[in-house]
Amino acid sequence: MKKKNFILLIFSLLFLSGRIIWSAETEMTIEKRFLNLPVSKSSDLKTMKLVVNGTAEQEFTIRLAKDVPDYWVFIDVSAYKGKKVKLVVDDATANLSRIYQEDVIAGQDSLYRESKRPQFHFTPKRGWNNDPNGLVYYGGEYHLFFQHNPYDVLWGNMHWGHAVSKDLLHWTEIGEALYPDNLGTMFSGSGAVDINNTAGLQKGPEKTMVVFYTAAGGTSDISKDKPFSQCMAYSNDKGRTWIKYSGNPVLPNVVAENRDPKVFWHQPTNKWVLVVYEKDGHSIYTSPNLKNWQRESHIANFFECPEFFELPVDGNAKNTRWVMYGASGTYMIGSFDGKTFTPESTKKLYTTGALYAAQTFNDIPASDGRRIQIGWGRISQPGMPFGQMMLFPTELTLKTTPDGIRLFSNPVREIELLKKNEQKWDVLTIQEANEKLGQYGPGELLRIKAKIVLEDFWAGLDLGGNTILKYDANFNLINEIPYFTDNPASMELSMELLIDRTSVEVFIDGGKYSYSLERKPAQNAKGLVFTGNPGLKVQSLEIQTLNSIW
Ligand code: FRU
């Protein structure tokens, strides 16, 4: 027999007898809170199982480092204390010897002090985030859940990460709320408090918190043959532990990839309303008890992540409108009778740029009454052990403009609490204003308010040599996007800027239009400068330095 055939024969015999090892594994008794795992960006994605008593409790993909890791990720294993846990990865050459247990995560000492960590925006300790999910206020806490890949700085393994805050500024990340299961990985959704216990799930004194999410069937090995469906989970302990409802899915698949349920209580009809993305738009369902849902209507021309809420116009509670938007933020204003949304205007745009899939909080107390939004900031974080970020929370309002009612967005007032110091000037030349800006070096952790008057048809602001604002008053464009001031004969523009380490958010003319972008690394520490042809006047300039939230 030829050597090649002989090797093939041995190989086949070993394979048939199940002796070839395709995977690597390690076993340990859990004594500490975390398992720390080394990750390398250049390793291939492999599937890892965490097996307890013969059952795969968790299954996810990971790029385990073979030698020097780029960063470390962690799994909270406190639930398995005292138990034997086996880690199995489908790569016989994997190096599992560096995985270790500890009561702190690897890198705890430098956590939130990494060189490019945003300093007044939420980012996860480790891993990728995209959409904010389940935004809800309960018992003095704002809950921010988020699409989370705990094991990579890229998208995948969708879990719901979870953080809480008392002031919308300082966030405490408290760990994963929802883990993938055999119905799918955990795609986007919303949260609410079942104040009247309509679902009958309340046990004890705390109201039941509910979250609605999409189980994205087919996005993992264990959910291979399942379709997308809408599911519910609930908590009886202020959101610290989450129980998946035994009757899931509460809304079986309707069309492929229907997803992102937004749920809220509609007082006038005494019903729950659920808006979900289906095919070419958003469908509205109602329910008396969160468990049985009836399809009521559908509105086309929205993609992903529905939002739907009522707002007073110009602060007048007797004159309200409903606002519907999708992940892009383009919105319609109209009315809602509890079943059907009827738009009364064309589709509008209030924000562009990095923001995507923004959601607003449910159950903000009536005494506060604000509609507060958080958006995913599609901003990369090179070299960091996390990817992306959340944008700064904004308050949404409806205001009458010469063109009709429009949605405005402004940073929440809590931002005042971050103020470190502040300087204000009136009526400056462009040279004087640039001198003032120059005192702030490369321009980080700043809040700037300015009102400029153009001396010709374009003016703007650069940061580190990159354009962050260019207003063309002749073609009516801000950074190439159409923008019209309320007074058509005005050469004025006002702006508010929030500048963190990797992001810039810009709010124009009191929030009539806003946008967000990546803050590129400063070139030669050029900092901030007003630009204009031939120049501009700065009517007023206010610069605040901000404290870190960490
Ligand atoms: C929007 C989105 C959602 C989906 C989620 C998955 O960014 O695509 O439609 O639920 O992200 O992570």
PDB file of C-alpha atoms and ligand atoms in Angstrom, residues 130-131 147 155 158 187-188 214 259-260 304-305 327 356-357 376, ligand 1:
ATOM      1  CA  ASN A 130     -25.149  48.281  19.091  1.00  0.00           C
ATOM      2  CA  ASP A 131     -28.772  49.259  19.775  1.00  0.00           C
ATOM      3  CA  GLN A 147     -27.215  44.696  22.086  1.00  0.00           C
ATOM      4  CA  TRP A 155     -21.051  42.203  16.152  1.00  0.00           C
ATOM      5  CA  MET A 158     -26.255  38.914  20.695  1.00  0.00           C
ATOM      6  CA  PHE A 187     -32.070  40.844  19.247  1.00  0.00           C
ATOM      7  CA  SER A 188     -33.448  44.288  20.039  1.00  0.00           C
ATOM      8  CA  THR A 214     -36.683  39.265  19.377  1.00  0.00           C
ATOM      9  CA  ARG A 259     -38.091  42.098  14.925  1.00  0.00           C
ATOM     10  CA  ASP A 260     -37.484  44.827  17.509  1.00  0.00           C
ATOM     11  CA  GLU A 304     -36.074  48.287  12.040  1.00  0.00           C
ATOM     12  CA  CYS A 305     -36.310  49.425  15.665  1.00  0.00           C
ATOM     13  CA  ALA A 327     -33.850  52.974  13.199  1.00  0.00           C
ATOM     14  CA  TYR A 356     -28.966  54.662  14.756  1.00  0.00           C
ATOM     15  CA  ALA A 357     -31.711  52.603  16.392  1.00  0.00           C
ATOM     16  CA  TRP A 376     -26.453  53.875  19.351  1.00  0.00           C
TER      17      TRP A 376
HETATM   18  C1  FRU B   1     -30.523  47.345  14.326  1.00  0.00           C
HETATM   19  C2  FRU B   1     -30.584  45.838  14.383  1.00  0.00           C
HETATM   20  C3  FRU B   1     -31.942  45.363  14.841  1.00  0.00           C
HETATM   21  C4  FRU B   1     -31.637  44.009  15.403  1.00  0.00           C
HETATM   22  C5  FRU B   1     -30.304  44.232  16.045  1.00  0.00           C
HETATM   23  C6  FRU B   1     -29.394  43.034  16.017  1.00  0.00           C
HETATM   24  O1  FRU B   1     -29.245  47.839  14.491  1.00  0.00           O
HETATM   25  O2  FRU B   1     -30.270  45.292  13.123  1.00  0.00           O
HETATM   26  O3  FRU B   1     -32.914  45.361  13.834  1.00  0.00           O
HETATM   27  O4  FRU B   1     -32.591  43.592  16.324  1.00  0.00           O
HETATM   28  O5  FRU B   1     -29.699  45.294  15.347  1.00  0.00           O
HETATM   29  O6  FRU B   1     -28.241  43.271  16.751  1.00  0.00           O
END
